[in-house]
CSV table of C-alpha atoms in Angstrom, one decimal:
chain,number,residue,atom,x,y,z
A,1,UNK,CA,97.0,104.3,109.2
A,2,UNK,CA,94.3,101.9,109.0
A,3,UNK,CA,94.4,99.9,105.8
A,4,UNK,CA,93.1,96.5,106.4
A,5,UNK,CA,89.7,95.0,107.1
A,6,UNK,CA,88.8,93.6,110.4
A,7,UNK,CA,88.9,90.0,109.2
A,8,UNK,CA,92.5,90.2,107.4
A,9,UNK,CA,94.2,87.1,107.4
A,10,UNK,CA,97.5,87.3,109.7
A,11,UNK,CA,100.7,85.4,109.5
A,12,UNK,CA,103.1,85.5,112.4
A,13,UNK,CA,106.8,84.5,111.7
A,14,UNK,CA,109.8,84.6,113.9
A,15,UNK,CA,112.4,86.8,112.9
A,16,UNK,CA,115.0,85.1,110.8
A,17,UNK,CA,112.6,82.6,109.6
A,18,UNK,CA,111.2,82.5,106.0
A,19,UNK,CA,107.7,83.8,105.2
A,20,UNK,CA,105.3,82.5,102.7
A,21,UNK,CA,102.2,84.6,101.9
A,22,UNK,CA,99.8,83.0,99.7
A,23,UNK,CA,97.2,84.5,97.2
A,24,UNK,CA,94.5,83.0,95.1
A,25,UNK,CA,93.5,84.8,92.0
A,26,UNK,CA,90.5,84.5,89.9
A,27,UNK,CA,91.2,85.7,86.2
A,28,UNK,CA,93.2,83.3,83.9
A,29,UNK,CA,93.6,86.2,81.4
A,30,UNK,CA,95.5,88.2,83.8
A,31,UNK,CA,99.0,89.2,82.2
A,32,UNK,CA,100.9,90.2,85.3
A,33,UNK,CA,100.5,89.3,89.0
A,34,UNK,CA,102.1,91.6,91.5
A,35,UNK,CA,102.9,92.0,95.1
A,36,UNK,CA,102.6,95.0,97.1
A,37,UNK,CA,103.7,95.9,100.5
A,38,UNK,CA,101.9,98.5,102.8
A,39,UNK,CA,103.4,99.6,105.9
A,40,UNK,CA,101.3,101.4,108.5
A,41,UNK,CA,100.5,105.0,107.6
A,42,UNK,CA,102.0,104.7,104.2
A,43,UNK,CA,100.8,104.0,100.6
A,44,UNK,CA,101.3,100.5,99.0
A,45,UNK,CA,104.8,99.9,97.7
A,46,UNK,CA,105.6,97.7,94.6
A,47,UNK,CA,107.7,94.7,95.6
A,48,UNK,CA,108.0,92.3,92.7
A,49,UNK,CA,105.9,91.2,89.7
A,50,UNK,CA,105.7,88.0,87.6
A,51,UNK,CA,104.4,87.7,83.9
A,52,UNK,CA,101.8,85.1,83.4
A,53,UNK,CA,104.3,83.1,81.2
A,54,UNK,CA,106.7,82.4,84.1
A,55,UNK,CA,106.4,80.4,87.1
A,56,UNK,CA,109.1,82.0,89.2
A,57,UNK,CA,111.0,85.0,89.6
A,58,UNK,CA,113.3,86.1,92.3
A,59,UNK,CA,114.2,89.5,93.8
A,60,UNK,CA,116.3,90.6,96.6
A,61,UNK,CA,115.2,88.2,99.6
A,62,UNK,CA,112.0,87.7,97.8
A,63,UNK,CA,110.6,85.0,95.4
A,64,UNK,CA,107.4,85.0,93.8
A,65,UNK,CA,105.8,81.7,92.6
A,66,UNK,CA,103.0,81.4,90.0
A,67,UNK,CA,100.9,78.3,89.6
A,68,UNK,CA,98.6,78.8,86.9
A,69,UNK,CA,97.1,75.3,87.2
A,70,UNK,CA,95.5,76.1,90.6
A,71,UNK,CA,95.3,80.0,90.1
A,72,UNK,CA,97.9,80.4,93.2
A,73,UNK,CA,100.5,82.9,93.7
A,74,UNK,CA,102.9,83.1,96.7
A,75,UNK,CA,105.3,85.5,97.9
A,76,UNK,CA,108.5,83.9,100.0
A,77,UNK,CA,110.5,86.3,102.0
A,78,UNK,CA,113.7,85.1,103.1
A,79,UNK,CA,115.2,85.6,106.7
A,80,UNK,CA,112.4,87.8,107.6
A,81,UNK,CA,113.3,91.2,109.5
A,82,UNK,CA,111.4,93.4,111.7
A,83,UNK,CA,111.2,95.8,108.7
A,84,UNK,CA,109.0,93.4,106.8
A,85,UNK,CA,106.0,93.8,109.0
A,86,UNK,CA,103.2,95.3,106.8
A,87,UNK,CA,100.2,94.2,104.9
A,88,UNK,CA,100.8,92.4,101.8
A,89,UNK,CA,98.5,92.7,98.9
A,90,UNK,CA,98.6,90.6,95.5
A,91,UNK,CA,97.2,92.1,92.6
A,92,UNK,CA,96.7,91.1,89.0
A,93,UNK,CA,96.7,93.1,85.7
A,94,UNK,CA,94.5,92.0,83.1
A,95,UNK,CA,96.1,91.9,79.7
A,96,UNK,CA,98.1,94.9,79.5
A,97,UNK,CA,95.1,96.9,81.0
A,98,UNK,CA,95.8,99.6,83.5
A,99,UNK,CA,93.7,98.3,86.1
A,100,UNK,CA,95.0,96.4,89.0
A,101,UNK,CA,92.8,94.1,90.6
A,102,UNK,CA,93.6,93.8,94.3
A,103,UNK,CA,93.4,91.0,96.7
A,104,UNK,CA,92.4,91.7,100.4
A,105,UNK,CA,95.9,91.7,101.9
A,106,UNK,CA,97.6,89.5,104.4
A,107,UNK,CA,99.1,90.9,107.5
A,108,UNK,CA,102.5,89.8,108.4
A,109,UNK,CA,103.7,90.1,112.0
A,110,UNK,CA,107.3,89.4,113.0
A,111,UNK,CA,107.9,88.0,116.4
A,112,UNK,CA,111.3,88.9,118.0
B,1,UNK,CA,112.5,112.8,92.9
B,2,UNK,CA,110.5,113.2,95.8
B,3,UNK,CA,108.0,110.6,94.9
B,4,UNK,CA,104.2,111.2,94.7
B,5,UNK,CA,103.1,114.1,96.8
B,6,UNK,CA,99.6,114.3,98.3
B,7,UNK,CA,97.9,117.1,100.3
B,8,UNK,CA,96.7,117.4,102.8
B,9,UNK,CA,97.7,114.3,104.8
B,10,UNK,CA,94.7,114.6,107.0
B,11,UNK,CA,91.5,116.4,106.6
B,12,UNK,CA,88.5,116.6,109.0
B,13,UNK,CA,85.4,118.2,107.7
B,14,UNK,CA,81.6,118.5,108.5
B,15,UNK,CA,79.2,116.7,106.5
B,16,UNK,CA,78.0,118.8,103.6
B,17,UNK,CA,81.3,120.7,103.2
B,18,UNK,CA,83.4,120.5,99.9
B,19,UNK,CA,86.5,118.6,100.2
B,20,UNK,CA,89.6,119.0,97.8
B,21,UNK,CA,92.5,116.5,97.8
B,22,UNK,CA,95.6,117.2,95.9
B,23,UNK,CA,98.2,115.3,94.1
B,24,UNK,CA,101.6,115.8,92.4
B,25,UNK,CA,102.7,112.8,90.5
B,26,UNK,CA,106.2,111.9,89.8
B,27,UNK,CA,107.7,113.8,87.0
B,28,UNK,CA,107.8,112.1,84.0
B,29,UNK,CA,105.0,109.8,84.9
B,30,UNK,CA,102.1,109.8,82.3
B,31,UNK,CA,99.5,107.7,84.2
B,32,UNK,CA,97.8,108.7,87.3
B,33,UNK,CA,95.4,106.9,89.6
B,34,UNK,CA,93.1,107.8,92.5
B,35,UNK,CA,92.3,105.1,95.2
B,36,UNK,CA,90.2,105.0,98.2
B,37,UNK,CA,90.9,102.5,100.8
B,38,UNK,CA,88.6,101.6,103.5
B,39,UNK,CA,88.3,98.7,106.2
B,40,UNK,CA,85.4,97.3,104.7
B,41,UNK,CA,86.1,97.7,100.9
B,42,UNK,CA,89.9,97.6,100.7
B,43,UNK,CA,91.5,99.5,97.9
B,44,UNK,CA,89.2,100.7,95.2
B,45,UNK,CA,90.2,102.4,92.0
B,46,UNK,CA,88.2,105.5,91.5
B,47,UNK,CA,89.6,107.1,88.3
B,48,UNK,CA,92.6,106.8,86.0
B,49,UNK,CA,94.1,109.5,83.9
B,50,UNK,CA,96.5,108.9,80.9
B,51,UNK,CA,98.4,111.8,79.7
B,52,UNK,CA,96.1,113.9,81.7
B,53,UNK,CA,93.0,112.7,80.1
B,54,UNK,CA,90.4,110.6,82.3
B,55,UNK,CA,90.3,107.2,80.7
B,56,UNK,CA,88.0,105.2,83.2
B,57,UNK,CA,86.0,106.9,85.9
B,58,UNK,CA,83.6,104.0,86.4
B,59,UNK,CA,84.9,103.7,89.9
B,60,UNK,CA,83.9,107.0,91.0
B,61,UNK,CA,81.1,106.1,93.5
B,62,UNK,CA,78.6,109.1,92.9
B,63,UNK,CA,78.2,112.5,91.1
B,64,UNK,CA,79.4,114.2,94.4
B,65,UNK,CA,82.9,113.0,93.3
B,66,UNK,CA,84.9,114.5,90.6
B,67,UNK,CA,88.6,114.6,89.5
B,68,UNK,CA,90.5,116.9,87.3
B,69,UNK,CA,94.1,116.7,85.9
B,70,UNK,CA,94.8,120.2,84.4
B,71,UNK,CA,98.4,119.5,83.7
B,72,UNK,CA,101.1,116.7,83.9
B,73,UNK,CA,102.1,117.6,87.3
B,74,UNK,CA,98.8,118.3,89.2
B,75,UNK,CA,95.5,116.5,89.9
B,76,UNK,CA,92.6,117.1,92.3
B,77,UNK,CA,89.8,114.9,93.6
B,78,UNK,CA,86.7,116.8,95.0
B,79,UNK,CA,83.8,115.8,97.0
B,80,UNK,CA,80.9,118.1,97.0
B,81,UNK,CA,79.1,117.8,99.2
B,82,UNK,CA,81.1,115.3,101.6
B,83,UNK,CA,79.1,112.7,103.7
B,84,UNK,CA,80.4,110.5,106.7
B,85,UNK,CA,80.4,107.4,104.4
B,86,UNK,CA,83.2,109.3,102.5
B,87,UNK,CA,85.7,108.9,105.4
B,88,UNK,CA,88.5,106.8,104.1
B,89,UNK,CA,92.2,107.1,103.1
B,90,UNK,CA,92.5,108.4,99.6
B,91,UNK,CA,95.8,107.6,97.7
B,92,UNK,CA,96.9,109.1,94.5
B,93,UNK,CA,99.5,106.7,92.6
B,94,UNK,CA,101.4,107.3,89.2
B,95,UNK,CA,103.2,105.2,86.7
B,96,UNK,CA,105.4,105.5,83.8
B,97,UNK,CA,102.8,103.7,81.3
B,98,UNK,CA,99.3,102.6,81.7
B,99,UNK,CA,100.0,99.0,81.7
B,100,UNK,CA,102.7,99.0,84.2
B,101,UNK,CA,102.3,97.0,87.3
B,102,UNK,CA,104.8,99.2,89.3
B,103,UNK,CA,102.7,102.2,90.3
B,104,UNK,CA,104.2,104.6,92.9
B,105,UNK,CA,101.9,105.6,95.6
B,106,UNK,CA,101.6,108.8,97.6
B,107,UNK,CA,101.4,108.8,101.4
B,108,UNK,CA,97.6,109.1,101.2
B,109,UNK,CA,95.1,111.6,102.6
B,110,UNK,CA,93.1,110.5,105.6
B,111,UNK,CA,89.8,112.1,105.4
B,112,UNK,CA,87.2,112.1,108.2
B,113,UNK,CA,83.8,113.5,107.5
B,114,UNK,CA,81.8,114.1,110.9
């Protein structure tokens, strides 16, 4: 289903290469920074999060990096696969509050 | 668990009609969220329930929108009367605790108001 704006940033990556998706956040007081993946026709799916007191966290094939100095968050996907094609959203969670503040999203396209 | 279940998956209705969207959260989760997603505005939080109680409905766009959670396993989002600008994908999500970053989303309801 349609889930992104007409001007959504797009990243095209060759299958097997590493992908790096970037996000700038606004609130220095956010407690958690999160990455979600949304495939076409589906709801967003949690990938990984990182607390504000960390600068790196690794999951399965994914690594999230947090640079609080420049308020920058990135998601690295190793050995990108066709199933990684989706829109990736960063979000921030303010100090234990329930509310997630969502970024606009980046569309990841995998080239065969 | 089957995950968050939403119904219907698709709804097409005429302007002025009442629309009711339904959600069954994951069993054991105590927080429930209704989101709206459009191309223009992205993901917007409409309302948040904790332990069946509405905590924040500041995202509900107008009085035409209302949401209820009569018990821990069911919630509805109602639009009355519906307008074309309400056309969007509506997502329900649930999580175990209010501050959790891991919310589980349903498949969404694509609403088209003509």
